[in-house]
């Protein structure tokens, strides 16, 4: 005879599946719509402010493409797609006269620099490079004589012939000996090459190196931030790669002044990370982490006077780190992490009160020229678009890269944006900001999101962000996309727990040395308070990536209030992570030194120590090329749960790194995650987990914290 609970569970799963299918039929935003969203980045104004060039990522569901995009600054809706670029191409570079662009294009399986005429953005006018090691990230010298770019070369080779030979030999290599620290970086093993600056004449001629060993190479990219900038016709400032010793790589970097002839001088010598230089009015505006002891994510904007060599902070007191800093008139434009948003503010150089230009949502990729500002803006339910602002912050134009199908197409808009593809449905989300107060006065801020329609209780998904020094902001997130999860019929909670930035330094620092302490207490308080909110129902699932994945495993081991958990690239054994990660400074910072240090807290906050307490079903997902949190972390947890006979699934994405970028892999990830959550929140896996309590034979294990277990 079939047990009544099993019948009820099957019925709930069926109803959830029906609700999801009905929602999709009614136009809910789903994975297909997410993959159809075009993502603009790196908008750059022409020197006179009349045009904007950017890159746009789009997918056909099979492969991702990066395209050049050009538009009049006063009529962004008339934007035109141009040449297909290298997938890693950064910002297009305008020539000083505004007639040409230098861009990075894939040629013969190598990135190379090409010259494009603005009036013909789909055609290469001339190839500026054909290096065996490739070329990328071009920029024009102010006098328009040179294009400077980056190439990852073998430092011991001084000619292109030597580079080509060394590259061919390296491709045949079957073994490599490492002497330096950090032999892996992000998704690849280091091959002995380093990034150096090169130059090529705009009028034609062979490329030649500007810098070479023993000069510090250019720092590895950590994101879209610039790593060099021209300060006059003959000099640049660049970010030097820190030495690969004692696990300090990526903590300590400095700025260097170099001439086009290779004469080198050091500008900063702080123990922290100086990075993201931008030139303006004889000064360098850059971001800086004061020192490793202040935390890798504590970044401030500083002015560096090139004539005097003196540096000073632009603003002394900010609640969150500065994400971007761009010279603008008598001051700077700053993008801040601020209370769940990334606003754009103007900060006067001489001091004074910052003036907000964009207050809400998420701003990124800011650029300014000729008293105009351009940036990319997004919200939870609004895919990213490019805007142009006046000096007072008034919006002058907005792109239509992702047009709303409910609105008529603007007259004059280029059909290139939609030809051959269906216009994707726009997401509809109800969101509100919340703040939970704990008994000790600690505040836990966050967001609640739900699908449109009547206000009612729904199965609830709690998402934990990574970092941990990061935050959920009101913006478009391609992987943990709120529109997809609310479109599937869930209420979504986004708590900004201890460690989150933008709510004051004290809130951020509460996570250090307390990974399973303060954030976990905040999570429980947030979920308990949410139970009274009208859109929050039961059961409740927990999901997150990186640190978020860590907290999923930790929480399931400490409490049985969660029906199931999804962990992507989650940390399971912090002590093992110390020896596996490409950023060893990170666990040393977070856990109090190397594992043998007397003050280290790896064992205290290790989910591996308490994994025997996990009862809830889990879905584990991980990229095979993730060297930040290597796949072995998920495999350890998977083996533990399988050994105990618990319901757990492991999704291996062999070609992905810490982030899931490939469209097919992303679709697979979403399908697996949504399928798991629909089953879990329907109740069936929870019943399976409950039965495991009766059959499992547990070995004696050390006792540990059990706060929140019920």
XYZ file of C-alpha atoms in Angstrom:
710
model
C 0.000 0.000 0.000
C 1.340 3.435 -0.934
C 2.021 5.647 2.061
C -0.242 8.756 2.250
C 2.770 11.027 2.708
C 4.289 9.723 -0.542
C 1.009 10.372 -2.379
C 0.852 13.894 -0.973
C 4.477 14.566 -1.897
C 3.902 13.352 -5.454
C 0.805 15.536 -5.714
C 2.710 18.625 -4.547
C 5.476 17.945 -7.083
C 2.847 17.558 -9.820
C 1.176 20.835 -8.824
C 4.515 22.639 -8.758
C 5.352 21.308 -12.228
C 1.913 22.353 -13.473
C 2.301 25.829 -11.928
C 5.708 26.216 -13.577
C 4.353 25.123 -16.970
C 1.335 27.420 -16.620
C 3.577 30.335 -15.589
C 5.754 29.758 -18.644
C 2.713 29.659 -20.887
C 1.539 32.941 -19.376
C 4.841 34.595 -20.165
C 7.005 33.986 -17.077
C 10.667 34.791 -17.430
C 12.724 31.594 -17.691
C 16.108 30.226 -18.692
C 15.410 30.629 -22.412
C 14.613 34.311 -21.873
C 17.694 34.757 -19.697
C 19.962 33.380 -22.414
C 18.327 35.755 -24.888
C 19.303 38.840 -22.877
C 22.152 40.825 -24.412
C 24.729 42.113 -21.935
C 26.402 45.451 -22.764
C 29.730 46.381 -21.175
C 32.627 48.832 -21.455
C 30.811 51.825 -23.012
C 33.320 54.513 -24.003
C 32.529 58.049 -25.163
C 34.397 59.496 -28.119
C 36.747 62.381 -27.221
C 34.130 64.981 -28.221
C 31.313 63.108 -26.450
C 29.239 62.646 -29.588
C 29.460 58.843 -29.938
C 29.517 55.785 -27.706
C 31.286 52.500 -28.479
C 30.792 49.407 -26.336
C 30.863 45.620 -26.421
C 27.715 43.487 -26.263
C 27.579 39.816 -25.313
C 24.831 37.780 -26.917
C 24.134 34.071 -27.311
C 22.192 31.881 -29.672
C 21.804 29.323 -26.894
C 24.827 27.381 -28.140
C 27.754 29.798 -28.107
C 28.505 33.205 -26.650
C 29.589 36.020 -28.963
C 31.013 39.445 -28.174
C 30.193 42.179 -30.681
C 31.227 45.781 -31.156
C 28.353 48.246 -30.684
C 28.366 51.903 -31.802
C 25.722 54.607 -31.319
C 25.260 58.388 -31.310
C 25.471 59.571 -27.708
C 22.208 61.531 -28.127
C 20.340 58.596 -29.696
C 21.499 55.353 -28.121
C 18.374 53.599 -29.405
C 19.949 53.828 -32.873
C 22.875 51.634 -31.797
C 24.326 49.279 -34.393
C 26.070 45.965 -33.899
C 29.469 45.754 -35.535
C 32.395 43.390 -35.828
C 32.613 40.178 -33.792
C 35.356 40.597 -31.190
C 37.489 38.283 -29.114
C 35.471 36.913 -26.177
C 37.927 38.518 -23.752
C 37.953 41.892 -25.540
C 37.704 44.865 -23.229
C 36.759 48.455 -23.957
C 37.097 49.741 -27.537
C 39.726 52.503 -27.807
C 38.839 55.741 -29.597
C 41.407 57.506 -31.750
C 41.962 61.115 -30.591
C 40.086 62.440 -33.651
C 37.099 60.161 -32.975
C 37.140 58.604 -36.448
C 38.584 55.172 -35.665
C 38.494 52.477 -33.007
C 41.137 49.984 -31.962
C 39.597 46.682 -30.848
C 40.618 43.111 -30.000
C 39.537 40.578 -32.634
C 40.152 36.830 -32.867
C 42.370 35.947 -35.838
C 43.955 32.550 -36.516
C 42.992 31.447 -32.993
C 44.826 34.388 -31.397
C 43.548 37.761 -30.162
C 44.953 40.580 -32.282
C 44.489 44.354 -32.448
C 42.542 45.708 -35.421
C 41.684 49.230 -36.588
C 38.012 49.948 -37.346
C 36.431 52.957 -39.045
C 33.496 54.220 -36.994
C 31.343 54.707 -40.088
C 31.964 51.048 -41.083
C 31.966 49.151 -37.742
C 31.595 45.718 -39.358
C 34.851 45.840 -41.346
C 38.511 45.696 -40.299
C 40.334 48.574 -41.955
C 43.786 47.330 -40.971
C 45.354 44.720 -38.722
C 47.819 46.383 -36.388
C 49.243 43.174 -34.917
C 49.883 39.579 -35.882
C 51.883 38.391 -32.900
C 52.297 34.658 -32.203
C 51.498 35.354 -28.540
C 48.481 37.522 -29.366
C 47.609 41.124 -28.476
C 44.736 42.678 -26.550
C 43.485 45.743 -24.658
C 44.591 48.495 -27.094
C 44.742 52.211 -26.288
C 45.807 55.217 -28.388
C 48.539 57.588 -27.292
C 47.199 61.158 -26.921
C 49.164 62.297 -30.008
C 47.668 59.438 -32.079
C 51.112 58.123 -33.096
C 50.946 54.826 -31.232
C 48.589 52.101 -30.126
C 49.730 50.432 -26.923
C 48.527 46.955 -26.061
C 49.245 43.957 -23.859
C 50.792 40.654 -24.911
C 51.433 37.620 -22.723
C 54.980 36.700 -23.729
C 57.943 34.614 -22.634
C 60.177 37.107 -20.755
C 63.408 35.487 -21.962
C 62.540 36.049 -25.642
C 63.336 39.376 -27.279
C 62.056 38.712 -30.803
C 58.819 37.493 -32.345
C 60.680 34.536 -33.883
C 61.848 33.503 -30.441
C 58.319 33.920 -29.060
C 56.850 31.739 -31.834
C 59.446 29.025 -31.258
C 58.965 29.051 -27.483
C 55.185 28.889 -27.898
C 55.421 25.930 -30.285
C 57.729 24.094 -27.896
C 55.437 24.835 -24.962
C 52.425 23.395 -26.776
C 54.319 20.097 -27.092
C 55.422 20.085 -23.459
C 54.201 17.168 -21.338
C 55.647 18.243 -17.991
C 56.643 21.445 -16.210
C 58.594 22.193 -13.051
C 57.445 25.067 -10.820
C 59.598 27.008 -8.401
C 57.400 30.056 -7.799
C 54.310 30.167 -5.641
C 50.804 29.922 -7.156
C 51.441 27.758 -10.247
C 47.736 27.970 -11.166
C 45.629 31.029 -11.846
C 41.827 31.150 -12.187
C 41.308 28.528 -14.962
C 44.812 27.743 -16.260
C 48.227 26.513 -15.213
C 50.954 29.123 -15.571
C 53.151 28.466 -18.600
C 56.046 30.828 -17.906
C 54.593 33.766 -19.802
C 53.908 37.196 -18.320
C 51.951 40.247 -19.490
C 54.006 43.153 -20.863
C 53.229 46.379 -22.690
C 53.914 46.680 -26.423
C 53.423 49.455 -28.965
C 52.714 49.625 -32.680
C 52.728 52.713 -34.978
C 49.218 53.743 -36.000
C 50.470 54.564 -39.484
C 51.936 51.096 -39.960
C 55.031 49.221 -38.871
C 56.089 46.297 -36.688
C 55.123 46.067 -33.006
C 57.871 46.394 -30.401
C 57.981 45.809 -26.620
C 57.855 48.742 -24.203
C 58.568 46.754 -21.053
C 60.292 43.437 -20.480
C 61.975 41.498 -17.686
C 63.264 42.337 -15.128
C 60.583 45.072 -15.028
C 57.447 43.932 -13.179
C 54.901 42.552 -15.637
C 51.368 43.902 -15.809
C 49.114 42.536 -13.087
C 46.741 39.743 -14.027
C 43.225 41.048 -14.710
C 40.841 40.747 -11.753
C 37.850 42.197 -13.560
C 36.984 45.021 -15.947
C 39.140 47.609 -14.150
C 41.904 49.325 -16.204
C 45.479 48.211 -15.631
C 47.248 51.075 -17.411
C 46.569 54.602 -18.611
C 48.395 57.265 -20.639
C 49.436 60.357 -18.672
C 50.956 62.226 -21.647
C 52.119 61.486 -25.197
C 55.115 59.434 -24.060
C 54.330 57.987 -20.624
C 51.948 55.473 -19.080
C 51.120 54.330 -15.576
C 50.494 50.615 -15.107
C 49.739 48.152 -12.303
C 52.709 45.890 -11.634
C 52.238 42.222 -10.836
C 53.259 41.498 -7.232
C 56.021 38.947 -6.619
C 54.920 35.318 -6.452
C 56.120 34.532 -2.974
C 54.578 33.584 0.372
C 51.090 33.463 -1.094
C 50.925 37.261 -1.399
C 50.105 37.332 -5.105
C 47.111 39.641 -5.762
C 47.344 41.329 -2.348
C 50.296 43.681 -2.919
C 50.503 45.538 -6.229
C 51.967 48.942 -7.021
C 51.802 51.598 -9.729
C 54.717 52.195 -12.098
C 55.444 55.052 -14.495
C 57.003 53.910 -17.767
C 57.980 55.775 -20.916
C 57.378 54.453 -24.415
C 61.148 53.846 -24.523
C 60.969 51.597 -21.455
C 62.308 53.901 -18.718
C 60.700 52.741 -15.488
C 59.911 54.368 -12.146
C 57.885 53.188 -9.167
C 55.069 55.465 -7.976
C 53.608 53.625 -4.970
C 55.051 51.288 -2.355
C 52.127 50.613 -0.039
C 51.696 47.116 1.445
C 48.177 46.927 0.003
C 46.850 46.696 -3.528
C 47.111 49.827 -5.687
C 45.151 49.297 -8.899
C 42.679 50.664 -11.480
C 44.632 53.795 -12.549
C 42.917 56.514 -14.591
C 44.544 59.731 -15.723
C 43.123 63.219 -15.322
C 44.598 66.739 -15.175
C 48.139 65.768 -14.239
C 46.967 63.353 -11.558
C 46.307 59.643 -11.347
C 43.070 58.580 -9.740
C 43.352 54.987 -8.550
C 41.903 52.512 -6.103
C 43.854 51.230 -3.136
C 43.555 48.672 -0.374
C 45.461 50.338 2.473
C 47.157 47.097 3.571
C 46.558 43.348 3.710
C 45.468 43.720 7.341
C 42.641 46.051 6.294
C 41.093 43.392 4.098
C 41.361 42.710 0.372
C 37.939 44.232 -0.355
C 38.440 47.504 1.554
C 39.155 49.793 -1.399
C 39.374 53.565 -1.367
C 39.861 56.149 -4.093
C 43.119 58.120 -3.994
C 44.628 60.973 -5.997
C 48.310 60.675 -6.937
C 49.969 63.936 -8.011
C 52.549 63.045 -10.667
C 54.467 66.293 -10.201
C 54.936 65.950 -6.462
C 54.617 62.198 -6.040
C 52.217 62.752 -3.142
C 49.052 60.709 -2.717
C 45.980 61.372 -0.637
C 42.501 59.895 -0.268
C 39.645 61.447 -2.192
C 37.116 60.712 0.549
C 37.887 59.625 4.096
C 34.616 58.138 5.328
C 32.579 55.759 3.210
C 30.274 52.936 4.315
C 31.413 50.595 1.555
C 34.264 50.071 -0.858
C 34.730 52.093 -4.040
C 34.145 49.917 -7.110
C 35.153 52.460 -9.762
C 36.779 55.892 -9.774
C 36.788 58.067 -12.899
C 38.237 61.610 -13.161
C 35.541 64.139 -14.023
C 35.959 67.916 -13.995
C 37.145 69.176 -10.607
C 36.618 65.804 -8.946
C 35.763 62.193 -9.604
C 32.854 59.902 -10.350
C 32.685 57.016 -7.881
C 30.677 53.795 -7.937
C 30.084 52.673 -4.354
C 28.670 49.655 -2.608
C 25.959 51.340 -0.565
C 23.108 49.580 1.243
C 22.227 47.041 -1.430
C 22.823 49.361 -4.377
C 25.797 50.533 -6.430
C 25.099 54.244 -6.922
C 27.107 56.748 -8.931
C 28.259 59.827 -7.013
C 30.395 62.860 -7.823
C 33.076 63.666 -5.237
C 34.764 67.117 -5.414
C 38.553 66.973 -5.406
C 38.884 69.751 -2.862
C 36.617 68.051 -0.370
C 32.969 68.597 0.314
C 29.829 66.536 0.215
C 29.515 63.918 -2.551
C 26.602 64.500 -4.924
C 24.549 61.514 -6.085
C 24.120 61.127 -9.845
C 22.359 57.723 -9.909
C 20.906 56.682 -6.554
C 19.448 53.183 -7.007
C 20.161 49.991 -8.873
C 23.593 48.825 -9.971
C 25.939 51.074 -11.953
C 29.058 49.753 -13.685
C 31.547 50.542 -16.478
C 31.598 54.306 -15.990
C 33.370 56.529 -18.524
C 33.421 60.299 -19.020
C 34.453 62.677 -21.795
C 33.521 66.209 -22.895
C 31.337 66.846 -19.820
C 29.290 63.719 -20.471
C 29.043 60.459 -18.573
C 28.195 56.992 -19.814
C 27.608 53.836 -17.789
C 25.761 50.525 -17.690
C 22.759 50.381 -15.326
C 20.496 47.509 -14.252
C 17.941 46.429 -11.627
C 16.629 43.055 -10.442
C 13.928 43.071 -13.087
C 15.662 45.266 -15.673
C 18.446 43.844 -17.858
C 21.491 46.092 -18.295
C 21.338 49.065 -20.636
C 23.738 51.880 -21.493
C 22.891 55.428 -20.434
C 24.420 58.812 -21.208
C 24.187 61.532 -18.554
C 24.867 65.238 -18.526
C 27.301 66.721 -15.990
C 24.406 67.291 -13.583
C 23.369 63.637 -13.746
C 20.332 64.229 -15.956
C 19.751 61.259 -18.258
C 20.186 62.295 -21.899
C 19.787 58.945 -23.634
C 19.242 55.250 -22.923
C 19.933 52.263 -25.169
C 17.356 49.726 -26.319
C 19.679 46.730 -26.489
C 17.045 44.644 -24.691
C 13.785 46.231 -25.865
C 10.624 45.580 -23.885
C 8.296 43.562 -26.167
C 5.327 45.236 -24.477
C 6.424 48.596 -25.869
C 6.433 49.619 -29.561
C 9.844 49.701 -31.222
C 11.307 53.194 -31.301
C 11.296 54.762 -34.754
C 14.753 54.697 -36.257
C 16.032 51.879 -34.051
C 18.423 49.578 -35.830
C 16.909 46.214 -36.777
C 20.339 44.681 -36.222
C 19.498 44.334 -32.540
C 16.597 41.939 -33.045
C 16.878 40.477 -36.555
C 16.768 36.670 -36.542
C 15.822 36.284 -32.881
C 12.570 36.562 -30.974
C 12.237 39.579 -28.740
C 12.698 38.095 -25.249
C 10.049 38.510 -22.590
C 10.979 41.072 -19.972
C 10.964 39.906 -16.353
C 8.386 41.193 -13.922
C 9.423 41.146 -10.273
C 8.023 42.609 -7.100
C 10.917 43.491 -4.785
C 11.269 45.269 -1.494
C 14.124 46.027 0.859
C 13.911 44.687 4.401
C 15.921 44.890 7.597
C 15.783 42.396 10.463
C 16.779 43.370 14.014
C 18.344 40.796 16.303
C 18.088 40.812 20.093
C 21.606 42.256 20.430
C 20.713 45.144 18.102
C 22.520 43.723 15.057
C 20.781 44.601 11.800
C 20.519 42.128 8.911
C 19.477 43.888 5.677
C 18.359 42.274 2.455
C 15.712 41.947 -0.239
C 12.504 39.973 -0.740
C 11.463 39.196 -4.304
C 8.339 37.482 -5.566
C 6.550 36.830 -8.863
C 3.817 39.208 -10.031
C 0.237 38.417 -9.186
C -1.687 38.055 -5.931
C 0.269 38.344 -2.701
C 0.397 34.829 -1.217
C 2.817 32.474 0.461
C 5.041 30.499 -1.878
C 7.868 27.976 -1.509
C 10.893 30.056 -0.571
C 14.489 30.063 -1.781
C 17.195 31.768 0.293
C 20.262 32.785 -1.751
C 23.586 33.411 -0.003
C 26.114 35.533 -1.888
C 29.794 34.657 -2.295
C 32.783 36.628 -1.172
C 32.136 36.699 1.723
C 33.114 40.380 1.387
C 30.490 41.104 -1.259
C 26.763 41.907 -1.279
C 23.486 41.376 -3.059
C 22.714 44.558 -4.955
C 19.626 45.593 -6.879
C 21.059 44.599 -10.242
C 21.082 41.991 -12.977
C 22.867 38.759 -11.971
C 23.337 36.292 -14.879
C 23.881 33.177 -12.720
C 21.715 33.654 -9.621
C 19.105 35.514 -11.609
C 16.180 36.538 -9.428
C 13.832 36.769 -12.422
C 14.419 33.119 -13.306
C 13.796 31.895 -9.752
C 10.709 34.033 -9.209
C 9.548 33.001 -12.690
C 9.724 29.411 -11.467
C 7.195 30.319 -8.780
C 9.444 30.872 -5.753
C 9.703 33.702 -3.295
C 13.399 34.633 -3.136
C 15.197 36.008 -0.074
C 18.523 37.797 -0.546
C 20.010 38.483 2.902
C 23.158 40.599 3.218
C 24.690 38.731 6.132
C 27.806 39.490 8.174
C 30.630 40.093 5.713
C 28.450 41.987 3.252
C 29.837 45.315 2.077
C 28.018 48.627 1.872
C 26.594 48.671 5.407
C 29.622 49.923 7.279
C 32.998 48.397 7.951
C 31.844 46.791 11.210
C 29.212 44.738 9.391
C 31.834 43.595 6.873
C 34.454 42.687 9.464
C 32.047 40.528 11.490
C 32.754 37.617 9.131
C 36.513 37.492 9.582
C 37.449 34.478 11.690
C 33.744 33.668 12.096
C 32.585 32.082 8.844
C 30.152 29.748 10.570
C 29.404 32.140 13.411
C 28.094 35.627 12.658
C 26.815 34.911 9.094
C 25.004 31.784 10.280
C 23.393 33.634 13.205
C 22.309 36.388 10.779
C 20.871 33.793 8.410
C 18.776 32.155 11.116
C 17.494 35.517 12.329
C 16.587 36.580 8.793
C 14.749 33.336 8.004
C 12.886 33.380 11.322
C 11.701 36.947 10.743
C 10.774 36.151 7.137
C 8.374 33.430 8.251
C 5.931 36.186 9.232
C 6.065 37.965 5.873
C 3.022 37.394 3.639
C 4.947 36.215 0.565
C 7.193 33.742 2.412
C 5.987 30.164 2.710
C 7.349 26.736 3.489
C 9.350 24.683 2.712
C 12.512 26.775 2.539
C 15.565 25.885 0.430
C 19.079 27.287 0.705
C 21.478 27.955 -2.190
C 24.727 29.775 -2.845
C 28.133 29.750 -4.543
C 31.683 29.903 -3.207
C 31.304 31.293 0.337
C 27.560 30.990 -0.228
C 28.065 27.285 -0.947
C 30.128 27.025 2.229
C 27.307 28.498 4.294
C 24.803 26.117 2.670
C 26.807 23.086 3.823
C 27.499 24.596 7.232
C 23.848 25.520 7.822
C 22.514 22.110 6.816
C 24.907 20.563 9.319
C 23.734 22.873 12.128
C 19.981 23.079 11.534
C 17.214 20.987 9.991
C 14.959 23.957 9.219
C 15.986 23.910 5.518
C 14.391 21.385 3.161
C 17.458 21.095 0.910
C 20.534 22.923 -0.326
C 22.299 23.810 -3.569
C 26.039 24.492 -3.375
C 27.986 25.699 -6.395
C 31.790 25.754 -6.021
C 31.329 25.727 -2.263
C 34.120 25.499 0.310
C 33.836 22.269 2.313
C 37.272 21.784 3.881
C 39.012 25.142 4.483
C 42.333 23.571 5.507
C 42.481 21.606 2.253
C 41.467 24.736 0.345
C 44.580 26.495 1.684
C 46.794 24.088 -0.270
C 44.577 23.889 -3.364
C 43.483 27.423 -4.195
C 45.315 29.773 -6.557
C 44.819 32.576 -4.007
C 46.326 31.201 -0.809
C 46.304 34.657 0.783
C 42.530 34.404 0.912
C 42.130 31.561 3.465
C 45.066 32.964 5.431
C 43.236 36.280 5.684
C 39.859 34.746 6.514
C 40.981 31.994 8.923
C 43.864 33.652 10.752
C 47.026 32.469 9.001
C 48.208 29.113 7.614
C 46.607 25.959 9.048
C 49.455 25.410 11.558
C 49.252 28.922 13.023
C 48.170 28.973 16.699
C 45.448 31.486 15.882
C 44.100 29.633 12.840
C 40.427 28.590 12.873
C 40.208 26.177 9.947
C 38.957 23.228 11.989
C 36.532 25.264 14.077
C 34.629 26.529 11.043
C 35.004 23.492 8.776
C 31.796 21.909 7.416
C 33.852 18.741 6.901
C 33.991 18.328 10.693
C 30.196 18.388 11.040
C 29.110 16.821 7.740
C 27.803 13.762 9.603
C 24.916 15.969 10.786
C 23.616 16.836 7.310
C 20.206 15.278 6.688
C 18.747 17.371 3.882
C 19.210 16.506 0.189
C 21.880 18.471 -1.668
C 22.757 19.358 -5.232
C 26.465 20.056 -5.703
C 27.711 21.763 -8.872
C 31.294 22.632 -9.765
C 33.478 23.644 -12.699
C 36.346 21.345 -13.613
C 38.662 24.297 -14.301
C 37.949 26.140 -11.077
C 41.284 26.838 -9.382
C 39.897 29.443 -6.982
C 37.800 26.824 -5.155
C 38.929 23.575 -6.809
C 36.430 20.847 -7.652
C 37.895 18.558 -4.979
C 35.998 20.616 -2.387
C 32.643 19.484 -3.803
C 33.901 15.949 -4.398
C 34.770 15.627 -0.691
C 31.259 16.617 0.319
C 29.704 14.417 -2.370
C 31.701 11.385 -1.188
C 30.727 12.044 2.423
C 27.008 12.228 1.701
C 27.040 9.255 -0.679
C 28.903 7.170 1.895
C 26.082 7.896 4.326
C 23.404 7.006 1.791
C 21.880 10.477 1.630
C 20.221 11.905 -1.508
C 22.873 14.018 -3.200
C 23.629 14.798 -6.841
C 26.835 16.158 -8.320
C 26.828 18.202 -11.529
C 30.318 18.432 -13.038
C 30.886 21.184 -15.623
C 34.304 20.122 -16.999
C 35.132 23.234 -19.043
C 33.900 25.866 -16.568
C 35.841 27.763 -13.941
C 34.599 29.447 -10.770
C 31.914 31.127 -12.887
C 29.628 29.416 -15.403
C 29.971 31.318 -18.676
C 29.268 28.933 -21.562
C 25.581 29.185 -22.610
C 25.082 25.429 -22.865
C 26.720 24.873 -19.478
C 24.629 27.668 -17.978
C 21.435 26.128 -19.360
C 22.450 22.740 -17.933
C 23.168 24.349 -14.564
C 19.811 26.131 -14.441
C 17.891 23.055 -15.587
C 19.546 20.901 -12.915
C 19.117 23.527 -10.199
C 15.489 24.350 -10.982
C 14.588 20.674 -11.345
C 16.176 19.895 -7.997
C 14.483 22.832 -6.266
C 11.049 21.986 -7.666
C 11.344 18.453 -6.375
C 12.796 19.521 -3.032
C 10.310 22.276 -2.322
C 7.546 19.873 -3.214
C 8.608 17.733 -0.265
C 9.637 14.415 -1.843
C 13.412 14.618 -1.191
C 12.745 15.750 2.376
C 10.845 12.522 3.045
C 13.829 10.569 1.676
C 16.150 12.472 3.978
C 13.911 11.728 6.949
C 14.046 7.983 6.233
C 17.855 8.104 6.218
C 17.809 8.936 9.931
C 16.549 5.423 10.667
C 19.095 3.541 8.579
C 22.309 5.456 8.987
C 25.022 4.080 11.261
C 27.163 6.921 12.536
C 30.673 6.749 13.923
C 31.565 8.798 16.974
C 32.674 12.294 16.008
C 33.834 15.332 17.954
C 31.037 17.486 19.261
C 30.686 20.951 17.752
C 28.420 23.944 17.595
C 24.796 23.095 17.110
C 23.130 26.470 17.426
C 19.833 26.490 15.583
C 19.340 22.709 15.398
C 15.812 21.594 16.052
